[in-house]
Amino acid sequence: MISDRFPLWKEERARATVRKQIWAEMKRVCRKAGVEESKVFPHNLRHLFARMFYQVSRDITKLADVLGYSSIDTTRIYLVSTGYKHTKILDKLYLIL
């Protein structure tokens, strides 16, 4: 649910149905793309959304609100960067390390 005013699903039963449909579609796309199905989950979409939202907004407080978290610490799990990204940022600083 994004907010009380604009729920994504009106009831739990509909929510479970939508989740199953998303899961089935993701598995179908995996098979077509040759990706191992066991590595893909509907929750991956939440992570992708969170990373993209933060990349555009750079506002962790708004991201926490959109995801429904009261704690920014919980939201930070979506923003963990790889060592590769850190290296690219450091390279832009032209530091001798």
Tab-separated table of C-alpha atoms in Angstrom:
chain	number	residue	atom	x	y	z
A	1	MET	CA	0.000	0.000	0.000
A	2	ILE	CA	1.427	3.366	-0.988
A	3	SER	CA	-0.964	5.277	1.245
A	4	ASP	CA	-4.335	4.842	2.916
A	5	ARG	CA	-5.829	7.053	0.244
A	6	PHE	CA	-4.409	5.122	-2.744
A	7	PRO	CA	-4.062	1.431	-1.891
A	8	LEU	CA	-2.403	-0.822	-4.450
A	9	TRP	CA	-4.853	-3.609	-3.564
A	10	LYS	CA	-8.283	-3.349	-1.994
A	11	GLU	CA	-8.049	-6.645	-0.119
A	12	GLU	CA	-5.512	-9.275	0.873
A	13	ARG	CA	-6.933	-11.905	-1.485
A	14	ALA	CA	-6.479	-9.630	-4.497
A	15	ARG	CA	-2.983	-8.811	-3.272
A	16	ALA	CA	-2.019	-12.509	-3.201
A	17	THR	CA	-3.455	-13.019	-6.692
A	18	VAL	CA	-1.523	-10.103	-8.128
A	19	ARG	CA	1.693	-11.341	-6.484
A	20	LYS	CA	1.194	-14.810	-8.025
A	21	GLN	CA	0.601	-13.256	-11.446
A	22	ILE	CA	3.749	-11.141	-11.164
A	23	TRP	CA	5.736	-14.193	-10.053
A	24	ALA	CA	4.440	-16.290	-12.975
A	25	GLU	CA	5.241	-13.548	-15.490
A	26	MET	CA	8.750	-13.089	-14.082
A	27	LYS	CA	9.393	-16.843	-14.367
A	28	ARG	CA	8.152	-16.794	-17.980
A	29	VAL	CA	10.486	-13.911	-18.834
A	30	CYS	CA	13.373	-15.739	-17.121
A	31	ARG	CA	12.841	-18.850	-19.220
A	32	LYS	CA	12.665	-16.774	-22.394
A	33	ALA	CA	15.841	-14.854	-21.477
A	34	GLY	CA	17.745	-17.938	-20.316
A	35	VAL	CA	18.036	-16.636	-16.743
A	36	GLU	CA	17.943	-19.129	-13.875
A	37	GLU	CA	14.471	-18.847	-12.350
A	38	SER	CA	15.705	-19.579	-8.834
A	39	LYS	CA	17.577	-16.253	-8.812
A	40	VAL	CA	14.574	-14.048	-9.567
A	41	PHE	CA	11.818	-13.029	-7.139
A	42	PRO	CA	9.046	-10.390	-7.186
A	43	HIS	CA	10.871	-8.659	-4.309
A	44	ASN	CA	13.703	-7.991	-6.779
A	45	LEU	CA	11.352	-5.459	-8.396
A	46	ARG	CA	11.084	-3.621	-5.072
A	47	HIS	CA	14.868	-3.420	-4.858
A	48	LEU	CA	15.138	-2.231	-8.447
A	49	PHE	CA	12.447	0.396	-7.869
A	50	ALA	CA	14.119	1.609	-4.671
A	51	ARG	CA	17.534	1.921	-6.318
A	52	MET	CA	16.111	3.760	-9.340
A	53	PHE	CA	13.973	6.072	-7.177
A	54	TYR	CA	16.991	6.990	-5.063
A	55	GLN	CA	19.200	7.453	-8.128
A	56	VAL	CA	16.746	10.039	-9.452
A	57	SER	CA	15.684	11.744	-6.212
A	58	ARG	CA	18.769	11.330	-3.961
A	59	ASP	CA	16.313	11.639	-1.064
A	60	ILE	CA	16.403	8.686	1.335
A	61	THR	CA	13.632	10.192	3.480
A	62	LYS	CA	11.200	10.265	0.550
A	63	LEU	CA	12.268	6.755	-0.451
A	64	ALA	CA	11.572	5.482	3.083
A	65	ASP	CA	8.136	7.087	2.913
A	66	VAL	CA	7.332	5.588	-0.505
A	67	LEU	CA	8.448	2.128	0.626
A	68	GLY	CA	6.456	2.450	3.848
A	69	TYR	CA	9.385	2.375	6.290
A	70	SER	CA	9.478	4.504	9.407
A	71	SER	CA	13.239	4.045	9.769
A	72	ILE	CA	15.832	5.286	7.299
A	73	ASP	CA	18.133	2.535	8.576
A	74	THR	CA	15.776	-0.076	7.136
A	75	THR	CA	15.691	1.801	3.817
A	76	ARG	CA	19.485	1.834	3.553
A	77	ILE	CA	19.548	-1.887	2.634
A	78	TYR	CA	18.248	-0.893	-0.796
A	79	LEU	CA	21.122	1.513	-1.342
A	80	VAL	CA	24.118	-0.710	-0.698
A	81	SER	CA	26.601	-0.102	-3.497
A	82	THR	CA	29.072	-2.514	-4.944
A	83	GLY	CA	32.808	-2.091	-4.551
A	84	TYR	CA	32.914	-1.374	-8.283
A	85	LYS	CA	30.707	1.711	-7.852
A	86	HIS	CA	32.867	2.961	-4.988
A	87	THR	CA	35.991	2.537	-7.116
A	88	LYS	CA	34.435	4.511	-9.982
A	89	ILE	CA	33.579	7.378	-7.613
A	90	LEU	CA	37.073	7.387	-6.127
A	91	ASP	CA	38.588	7.403	-9.612
A	92	LYS	CA	36.648	10.594	-10.380
A	93	LEU	CA	38.380	12.275	-7.433
A	94	TYR	CA	41.824	11.669	-9.002
A	95	LEU	CA	43.335	10.712	-5.656
A	96	ILE	CA	46.537	8.747	-5.271
A	97	LEU	CA	45.717	5.740	-3.130
